[in-house]
mmCIF file of C-alpha atoms in Angstrom:
data_model
loop_
_atom_site.group_PDB
_atom_site.id
_atom_site.type_symbol
_atom_site.label_atom_id
_atom_site.label_comp_id
_atom_site.label_asym_id
_atom_site.label_seq_id
_atom_site.Cartn_x
_atom_site.Cartn_y
_atom_site.Cartn_z
ATOM 1 C CA MET A 356 125.643 100.063 90.327
ATOM 2 C CA GLY A 357 127.611 98.222 87.697
ATOM 3 C CA SER A 358 129.647 99.332 84.732
ATOM 4 C CA GLY A 359 128.576 101.090 81.539
ATOM 5 C CA VAL A 360 126.608 104.314 81.850
ATOM 6 C CA ARG A 361 126.511 106.430 84.982
ATOM 7 C CA TRP A 362 123.090 106.689 86.604
ATOM 8 C CA ILE A 363 122.370 109.809 88.642
ATOM 9 C CA ASP A 364 119.142 109.607 90.608
ATOM 10 C CA LEU A 365 117.780 112.737 92.317
ATOM 11 C CA LEU A 366 114.829 112.869 94.687
ATOM 12 C CA ASP A 367 112.876 116.150 94.772
ATOM 13 C CA ALA A 368 115.950 117.961 93.444
ATOM 14 C CA SER A 369 116.560 121.663 93.897
ATOM 15 C CA ARG A 370 117.656 123.895 91.029
ATOM 16 C CA ASP A 371 121.274 123.893 92.220
ATOM 17 C CA GLU A 372 121.372 120.105 92.521
ATOM 18 C CA LEU A 373 119.865 119.681 89.101
ATOM 19 C CA LEU A 374 122.240 122.085 87.360
ATOM 20 C CA ALA A 375 125.217 120.538 89.139
ATOM 21 C CA GLU A 376 124.321 116.979 88.126
ATOM 22 C CA SER A 377 122.936 117.592 84.642
ATOM 23 C CA PRO A 378 125.141 115.910 82.015
ATOM 24 C CA VAL A 379 124.219 118.452 79.293
ATOM 25 C CA ASP A 380 122.972 121.993 78.845
ATOM 26 C CA LEU A 381 119.235 121.575 79.109
ATOM 27 C CA HIS A 382 116.679 123.311 76.945
ATOM 28 C CA TRP A 383 114.583 125.774 78.925
ATOM 29 C CA SER A 384 111.410 123.702 78.474
ATOM 30 C CA ALA A 385 113.109 120.574 79.843
ATOM 31 C CA LEU A 386 114.605 122.543 82.731
ATOM 32 C CA GLU A 387 111.217 124.041 83.546
ATOM 33 C CA GLN A 388 109.626 120.584 83.612
ATOM 34 C CA LEU A 389 112.412 119.156 85.760
ATOM 35 C CA LEU A 390 112.047 121.980 88.287
ATOM 36 C CA ALA A 391 108.246 121.884 88.390
ATOM 37 C CA PRO A 392 106.846 120.908 91.817
ATOM 38 C CA PRO A 393 105.437 117.416 92.415
ATOM 39 C CA PRO A 394 102.018 117.099 90.802
ATOM 40 C CA GLU A 395 98.945 117.176 93.004
ATOM 41 C CA ARG A 396 97.109 115.593 90.088
ATOM 42 C CA ALA A 397 98.202 113.969 86.835
ATOM 43 C CA THR A 398 98.942 117.250 85.053
ATOM 44 C CA ALA A 399 102.228 116.406 83.290
ATOM 45 C CA ARG A 400 102.042 114.591 79.969
ATOM 46 C CA PRO A 401 104.202 111.460 79.611
ATOM 47 C CA THR A 402 106.608 111.818 76.697
ATOM 48 C CA PHE A 403 109.859 110.743 75.028
ATOM 49 C CA ASP A 404 111.474 113.594 73.068
ATOM 50 C CA SER A 405 114.805 114.008 71.339
ATOM 51 C CA HIS A 406 116.491 117.302 72.283
ATOM 52 C CA GLY A 407 119.483 117.115 69.989
ATOM 53 C CA ASP A 408 122.279 115.639 72.089
ATOM 54 C CA TYR A 409 120.036 114.083 74.724
ATOM 55 C CA VAL A 410 116.620 112.461 75.198
ATOM 56 C CA PHE A 411 114.194 114.000 77.628
ATOM 57 C CA GLY A 412 111.307 112.013 79.038
ATOM 58 C CA VAL A 413 108.477 112.223 81.538
ATOM 59 C CA LEU A 414 106.713 109.246 83.123
ATOM 60 C CA LEU A 415 103.821 109.184 85.579
ATOM 61 C CA VAL A 416 103.709 106.269 87.995
ATOM 62 C CA PRO A 417 100.184 105.424 89.232
ATOM 63 C CA VAL A 418 99.903 104.489 92.896
ATOM 64 C CA ALA A 419 96.657 103.094 94.308
ATOM 65 C CA VAL A 420 95.828 103.125 98.021
ATOM 66 C CA PRO A 421 92.848 100.710 98.231
ATOM 67 C CA GLU A 422 92.380 101.014 101.999
ATOM 68 C CA GLU A 423 91.869 104.765 101.568
ATOM 69 C CA ASP A 424 90.033 104.542 98.218
ATOM 70 C CA ARG A 425 92.353 106.995 96.501
ATOM 71 C CA LEU A 426 94.758 107.214 93.596
ATOM 72 C CA PHE A 427 97.739 109.500 93.090
ATOM 73 C CA TYR A 428 100.663 109.813 90.684
ATOM 74 C CA GLN A 429 104.392 110.167 91.125
ATOM 75 C CA GLU A 430 106.365 111.849 88.357
ATOM 76 C CA ILE A 431 109.727 110.632 87.068
ATOM 77 C CA ASP A 432 111.625 112.884 84.661
ATOM 78 C CA PHE A 433 114.795 111.701 82.983
ATOM 79 C CA VAL A 434 117.612 112.877 80.726
ATOM 80 C CA LEU A 435 119.445 110.295 78.642
ATOM 81 C CA THR A 436 122.804 110.652 76.905
ATOM 82 C CA ARG A 437 125.159 108.023 75.586
ATOM 83 C CA ASP A 438 127.059 107.863 78.878
ATOM 84 C CA VAL A 439 124.785 109.285 81.579
ATOM 85 C CA THR A 440 121.238 108.682 82.789
ATOM 86 C CA LEU A 441 119.734 111.364 85.014
ATOM 87 C CA THR A 442 116.428 110.618 86.753
ATOM 88 C CA VAL A 443 114.487 113.071 88.875
ATOM 89 C CA ARG A 444 111.795 111.607 91.123
ATOM 90 C CA LYS A 445 109.085 113.924 92.423
ATOM 91 C CA THR A 446 107.153 112.898 95.493
ATOM 92 C CA PRO A 447 103.756 114.437 96.348
ATOM 93 C CA HIS A 448 103.524 115.891 99.832
ATOM 94 C CA GLY A 449 102.996 113.263 102.507
ATOM 95 C CA GLU A 450 103.621 110.276 100.213
ATOM 96 C CA GLU A 451 106.373 107.703 100.091
ATOM 97 C CA PRO A 452 108.849 108.139 97.203
ATOM 98 C CA PHE A 453 108.712 105.826 94.229
ATOM 99 C CA SER A 454 111.204 102.996 94.757
ATOM 100 C CA ILE A 455 113.696 102.442 91.948
ATOM 101 C CA GLN A 456 115.199 99.326 93.532
ATOM 102 C CA PRO A 457 113.511 96.910 91.068
ATOM 103 C CA VAL A 458 114.882 98.968 88.174
ATOM 104 C CA GLN A 459 118.362 99.084 89.749
ATOM 105 C CA ALA A 460 118.331 95.334 90.336
ATOM 106 C CA ALA A 461 117.295 94.613 86.744
ATOM 107 C CA CYS A 462 119.969 96.944 85.374
ATOM 108 C CA ASP A 463 122.662 95.461 87.621
ATOM 109 C CA ALA A 464 121.698 91.985 86.448
ATOM 110 C CA HIS A 465 122.430 93.104 82.872
ATOM 111 C CA GLY A 466 125.709 94.826 83.697
ATOM 112 C CA PHE A 467 124.227 98.305 83.341
ATOM 113 C CA PRO A 468 125.110 98.438 79.626
ATOM 114 C CA SER A 469 123.223 101.477 78.310
ATOM 115 C CA ALA A 470 121.078 104.496 79.145
ATOM 116 C CA GLY A 471 118.367 103.134 76.900
ATOM 117 C CA LEU A 472 118.124 99.993 79.003
ATOM 118 C CA VAL A 473 117.583 102.084 82.132
ATOM 119 C CA ALA A 474 114.741 103.863 80.349
ATOM 120 C CA TYR A 475 113.284 100.527 79.266
ATOM 121 C CA TYR A 476 113.218 99.129 82.800
ATOM 122 C CA LEU A 477 111.602 102.344 84.046
ATOM 123 C CA VAL A 478 108.920 102.082 81.363
ATOM 124 C CA ASP A 479 108.414 98.386 82.071
ATOM 125 C CA GLU A 480 107.972 99.125 85.778
ATOM 126 C CA VAL A 481 105.391 101.803 84.946
ATOM 127 C CA ALA A 482 103.567 99.375 82.628
ATOM 128 C CA GLU A 483 103.456 96.764 85.402
ATOM 129 C CA ARG A 484 102.099 99.404 87.784
ATOM 130 C CA TYR A 485 99.268 100.153 85.344
ATOM 131 C CA LEU A 486 98.375 96.469 85.104
ATOM 132 C CA LEU A 487 98.325 96.148 88.905
ATOM 133 C CA LEU A 488 96.277 99.340 89.134
ATOM 134 C CA LEU A 489 93.674 98.015 86.695
ATOM 135 C CA ASP A 490 93.465 94.788 88.717
ATOM 136 C CA THR A 491 92.747 96.901 91.793
ATOM 137 C CA VAL A 492 90.107 98.909 89.916
ATOM 138 C CA ASN A 493 88.413 95.703 88.752
ATOM 139 C CA ASP A 494 88.387 94.391 92.333
ATOM 140 C CA GLU A 495 86.736 97.614 93.469
ATOM 141 C CA ILE A 496 84.151 97.309 90.692
ATOM 142 C CA ASP A 497 83.382 93.756 91.834
ATOM 143 C CA GLU A 498 82.957 95.058 95.374
ATOM 144 C CA LEU A 499 80.658 97.796 94.095
ATOM 145 C CA GLU A 500 78.512 95.366 92.112
ATOM 146 C CA ALA A 501 78.117 93.183 95.203
ATOM 147 C CA GLY A 502 77.279 96.206 97.359
ATOM 148 C CA ILE A 503 74.610 97.770 95.142
ATOM 149 C CA GLU A 504 71.954 95.517 96.680
ATOM 150 C CA ILE A 505 72.910 96.242 100.290
ATOM 151 C CA TRP A 506 74.665 99.621 100.434
ATOM 152 C CA PRO A 507 72.777 102.882 100.942
ATOM 153 C CA ASP A 508 72.134 104.775 97.710
ATOM 154 C CA ALA A 509 74.401 107.635 98.782
ATOM 155 C CA GLN A 510 77.326 105.247 99.297
ATOM 156 C CA VAL A 511 76.762 103.608 95.908
ATOM 157 C CA ARG A 512 76.629 106.984 94.148
ATOM 158 C CA ARG A 513 79.828 108.083 95.901
ATOM 159 C CA ARG A 514 81.704 104.918 94.896
ATOM 160 C CA LEU A 515 80.472 105.224 91.318
ATOM 161 C CA ALA A 516 81.681 108.823 91.168
ATOM 162 C CA ASP A 517 85.078 107.900 92.654
ATOM 163 C CA LEU A 518 85.592 105.027 90.240
ATOM 164 C CA ARG A 519 84.587 107.123 87.235
ATOM 165 C CA GLU A 520 87.065 109.800 88.325
ATOM 166 C CA ASP A 521 89.838 107.208 88.776
ATOM 167 C CA VAL A 522 89.190 105.678 85.353
ATOM 168 C CA LEU A 523 89.216 109.130 83.768
ATOM 169 C CA GLN A 524 92.562 109.976 85.394
ATOM 170 C CA ILE A 525 94.054 106.653 84.315
ATOM 171 C CA ARG A 526 92.856 107.233 80.774
ATOM 172 C CA ARG A 527 94.470 110.693 80.700
ATOM 173 C CA THR A 528 97.879 109.263 81.605
ATOM 174 C CA LEU A 529 97.824 105.783 80.088
ATOM 175 C CA GLY A 530 97.135 106.974 76.539
ATOM 176 C CA PRO A 531 100.057 109.457 76.386
ATOM 177 C CA THR A 532 102.367 106.889 78.026
ATOM 178 C CA ARG A 533 101.457 104.336 75.379
ATOM 179 C CA ASP A 534 101.978 106.900 72.586
ATOM 180 C CA ALA A 535 105.377 107.923 73.985
ATOM 181 C CA VAL A 536 106.571 104.323 74.133
ATOM 182 C CA ARG A 537 105.317 103.772 70.592
ATOM 183 C CA ARG A 538 107.674 106.535 69.413
ATOM 184 C CA VAL A 539 110.600 104.526 70.761
ATOM 185 C CA VAL A 540 109.310 101.290 69.228
ATOM 186 C CA ASP A 541 109.022 103.020 65.847
ATOM 187 C CA GLY A 542 112.607 104.302 66.094
ATOM 188 C CA ARG A 543 111.654 107.989 66.203
ATOM 189 C CA VAL A 544 113.678 108.910 69.318
ATOM 190 C CA ASP A 545 117.473 109.162 68.990
ATOM 191 C CA VAL A 546 120.378 111.448 69.899
ATOM 192 C CA GLY A 547 121.814 112.972 66.748
ATOM 193 C CA LYS A 548 123.510 110.214 64.779
ATOM 194 C CA ASP A 549 123.866 108.016 67.864
ATOM 195 C CA GLU A 550 121.413 105.304 68.799
ATOM 196 C CA ILE A 551 120.397 105.237 72.433
ATOM 197 C CA PHE A 552 117.648 102.782 71.543
ATOM 198 C CA ASP A 553 119.137 100.162 69.208
ATOM 199 C CA ARG A 554 116.977 97.613 67.449
ATOM 200 C CA PRO A 555 117.120 94.900 70.161
ATOM 201 C CA LEU A 556 116.190 97.531 72.727
ATOM 202 C CA GLU A 557 113.300 98.746 70.562
ATOM 203 C CA LEU A 558 112.021 95.170 70.548
ATOM 204 C CA SER A 559 112.236 95.172 74.346
ATOM 205 C CA PHE A 560 110.215 98.376 74.391
ATOM 206 C CA SER A 561 107.611 96.610 72.274
ATOM 207 C CA ASP A 562 107.059 94.207 75.191
ATOM 208 C CA ALA A 563 106.356 97.145 77.498
ATOM 209 C CA TYR A 564 104.139 98.620 74.780
ATOM 210 C CA ASP A 565 102.127 95.379 74.673
ATOM 211 C CA LYS A 566 101.619 95.606 78.429
ATOM 212 C CA LEU A 567 100.327 99.164 78.035
ATOM 213 C CA LEU A 568 97.970 98.003 75.283
ATOM 214 C CA HIS A 569 96.700 95.272 77.593
ATOM 215 C CA ALA A 570 96.203 97.875 80.319
ATOM 216 C CA ALA A 571 94.277 100.079 77.866
ATOM 217 C CA ASP A 572 92.004 97.137 76.982
ATOM 218 C CA SER A 573 91.441 96.447 80.690
ATOM 219 C CA LEU A 574 90.624 100.122 81.184
ATOM 220 C CA ASP A 575 87.938 99.967 78.481
ATOM 221 C CA VAL A 576 86.460 96.884 80.143
ATOM 222 C CA ALA A 577 86.493 98.649 83.531
ATOM 223 C CA ARG A 578 84.722 101.658 82.059
ATOM 224 C CA ASP A 579 82.028 99.395 80.568
ATOM 225 C CA LEU A 580 81.610 97.593 83.897
ATOM 226 C CA ILE A 581 81.177 100.906 85.719
ATOM 227 C CA SER A 582 78.535 101.957 83.190
ATOM 228 C CA SER A 583 76.751 98.625 83.682
ATOM 229 C CA ALA A 584 76.898 99.038 87.462
ATOM 230 C CA ARG A 585 75.487 102.553 87.150
ATOM 231 C CA ASP A 586 72.643 101.313 84.921
ATOM 232 C CA PHE A 587 71.897 98.478 87.351
ATOM 233 C CA HIS A 588 71.840 100.933 90.252
ATOM 234 C CA GLN A 589 69.440 103.216 88.387
ATOM 235 C CA SER A 590 67.175 100.292 87.515
ATOM 236 C CA LYS A 591 67.213 99.236 91.169
ATOM 237 C CA ILE A 592 66.188 102.746 92.221
ATOM 238 C CA SER A 593 63.356 102.676 89.673
ATOM 239 C CA GLN A 594 62.288 99.243 90.884
ATOM 240 C CA ASP A 595 62.288 100.405 94.510
ATOM 241 C CA GLN A 596 60.236 103.452 93.553
ATOM 242 C CA ASN A 597 57.776 101.234 91.696
ATOM 243 C CA GLU A 598 57.429 99.066 94.801
ATOM 244 C CA VAL A 599 56.665 102.144 96.898
ATOM 245 C CA VAL A 600 54.108 103.369 94.351
ATOM 246 C CA LYS A 601 52.502 99.929 94.233
ATOM 247 C CA LYS A 602 52.178 99.805 98.026
ATOM 248 C CA LEU A 603 50.687 103.276 98.094
ATOM 249 C CA ALA A 604 48.237 102.271 95.365
ATOM 250 C CA VAL A 605 47.192 99.194 97.374
ATOM 251 C CA ILE A 606 46.663 101.317 100.496
ATOM 252 C CA ALA A 607 44.638 103.870 98.519
ATOM 253 C CA SER A 608 42.495 101.163 96.929
ATOM 254 C CA LEU A 609 41.870 99.539 100.325
ATOM 255 C CA LEU A 610 40.556 102.845 101.612
ATOM 256 C CA LEU A 611 38.401 103.502 98.549
ATOM 257 C CA LEU A 612 35.419 101.216 99.345
ATOM 258 C CA PRO A 613 35.301 102.046 103.096
ATOM 259 C CA THR A 614 35.364 105.729 102.158
ATOM 260 C CA PHE A 615 32.468 105.155 99.745
ATOM 261 C CA ILE A 616 30.429 103.302 102.381
ATOM 262 C CA VAL A 617 31.084 105.950 105.022
ATOM 263 C CA GLY A 618 30.218 108.632 102.487
ATOM 264 C CA VAL A 619 26.894 107.022 101.651
ATOM 265 C CA TYR A 620 25.775 106.712 105.245
ATOM 266 C CA GLY A 621 27.165 110.101 106.113
ATOM 267 C CA GLN A 622 24.639 111.953 103.910
ATOM 268 C CA ASN A 623 22.044 112.116 106.736
ATOM 269 C CA PHE A 624 18.948 112.209 104.536
ATOM 270 C CA ASP A 625 15.648 111.961 106.424
ATOM 271 C CA HIS A 626 14.409 108.989 104.423
ATOM 272 C CA MET A 627 17.324 106.552 104.967
ATOM 273 C CA PRO A 628 15.963 103.556 106.943
ATOM 274 C CA GLU A 629 19.459 102.388 107.929
ATOM 275 C CA LEU A 630 20.030 105.570 109.925
ATOM 276 C CA HIS A 631 17.368 104.521 112.445
ATOM 277 C CA TRP A 632 18.220 100.849 112.421
ATOM 278 C CA ARG A 633 19.512 99.577 115.737
ATOM 279 C CA LEU A 634 22.132 97.368 114.035
ATOM 280 C CA GLY A 635 23.076 99.887 111.331
ATOM 281 C CA TYR A 636 26.401 100.851 112.909
ATOM 282 C CA ALA A 637 27.518 97.218 113.217
ATOM 283 C CA PHE A 638 26.199 96.522 109.704
ATOM 284 C CA SER A 639 28.314 99.310 108.182
ATOM 285 C CA TRP A 640 31.421 98.034 109.952
ATOM 286 C CA ALA A 641 30.698 94.532 108.727
ATOM 287 C CA ILE A 642 30.455 95.760 105.134
ATOM 288 C CA ILE A 643 33.743 97.701 105.509
ATOM 289 C CA ALA A 644 35.533 94.672 106.981
ATOM 290 C CA ALA A 645 34.162 92.279 104.357
ATOM 291 C CA THR A 646 35.136 94.476 101.415
ATOM 292 C CA THR A 647 38.599 95.101 102.849
ATOM 293 C CA VAL A 648 39.244 91.401 103.440
ATOM 294 C CA GLY A 649 37.900 90.633 99.985
ATOM 295 C CA GLN A 650 40.293 93.141 98.428
ATOM 296 C CA LEU A 651 43.252 91.725 100.353
ATOM 297 C CA VAL A 652 42.413 88.176 99.237
ATOM 298 C CA PHE A 653 42.067 89.330 95.629
ATOM 299 C CA TYR A 654 45.374 91.250 95.675
ATOM 300 C CA ARG A 655 47.172 88.275 97.203
ATOM 301 C CA TRP A 656 45.679 85.959 94.587
ATOM 302 C CA LYS A 657 46.919 88.312 91.867
ATOM 303 C CA ARG A 658 50.353 88.481 93.603
ATOM 304 C CA TRP A 659 50.114 92.252 93.835
ATOM 305 C CA ILE A 660 51.065 92.133 97.510
#
């Protein structure tokens, strides 16, 4: 893997493997984090911390599965010294491990000069993953907006809930990742008197930081689009309900005059000439039909139906 620092990469490492490969005596908090099981959800907080003679970091890699409408995270912990880079990849049950081949290729192309450069390419890969993830989220929002008019209400509500949950999870991990990278850019993460992240490397980290800022802006836009889609869906529900109420009102009004006519001739008073008229039955039906047709013509003229 080139010259320079030695890179040790462990996948779902056991305690014995970790202790055997660790380049330094780890603080108990770092050891506990390294030995923690793969996250079912994004519970770990991304960070870059100086632990005296080494730098300890945690990154969460977002992975979207559009065909299954789900999002999960893979955790990468790392320990950096002047001469050794230790990475520990944690794979959730049933998922494919995060591939470090792009990071290895980029490091090999630069001669593998420093541990800080390994960390930079890891961070840059994570930043790219966030940008791709936000593109996927925006595509799903576009699909949702197109489907509001044709999908059943239950399906729309379910997609809205899923997207809101995804955006919330992304927000919980993207913000701490951005803050952790900012610590490196500001020169606040070093090993004693040594510089793992020299000034040129800090400038490289600023590029990854800009990508994370762009992802954060895209996340805000996605959240606004989801809110707009939710408002549009609610207005559509209200409009549909108004249409139902209007149709019911038309039906009720059409029945009002026939009910009145039937009520009048249903009183059965002795002195009602129409009751003994041979054409009275046909006459009452004619009045009912005429008033109903008249109402329909009037409602159509008013564009109420």
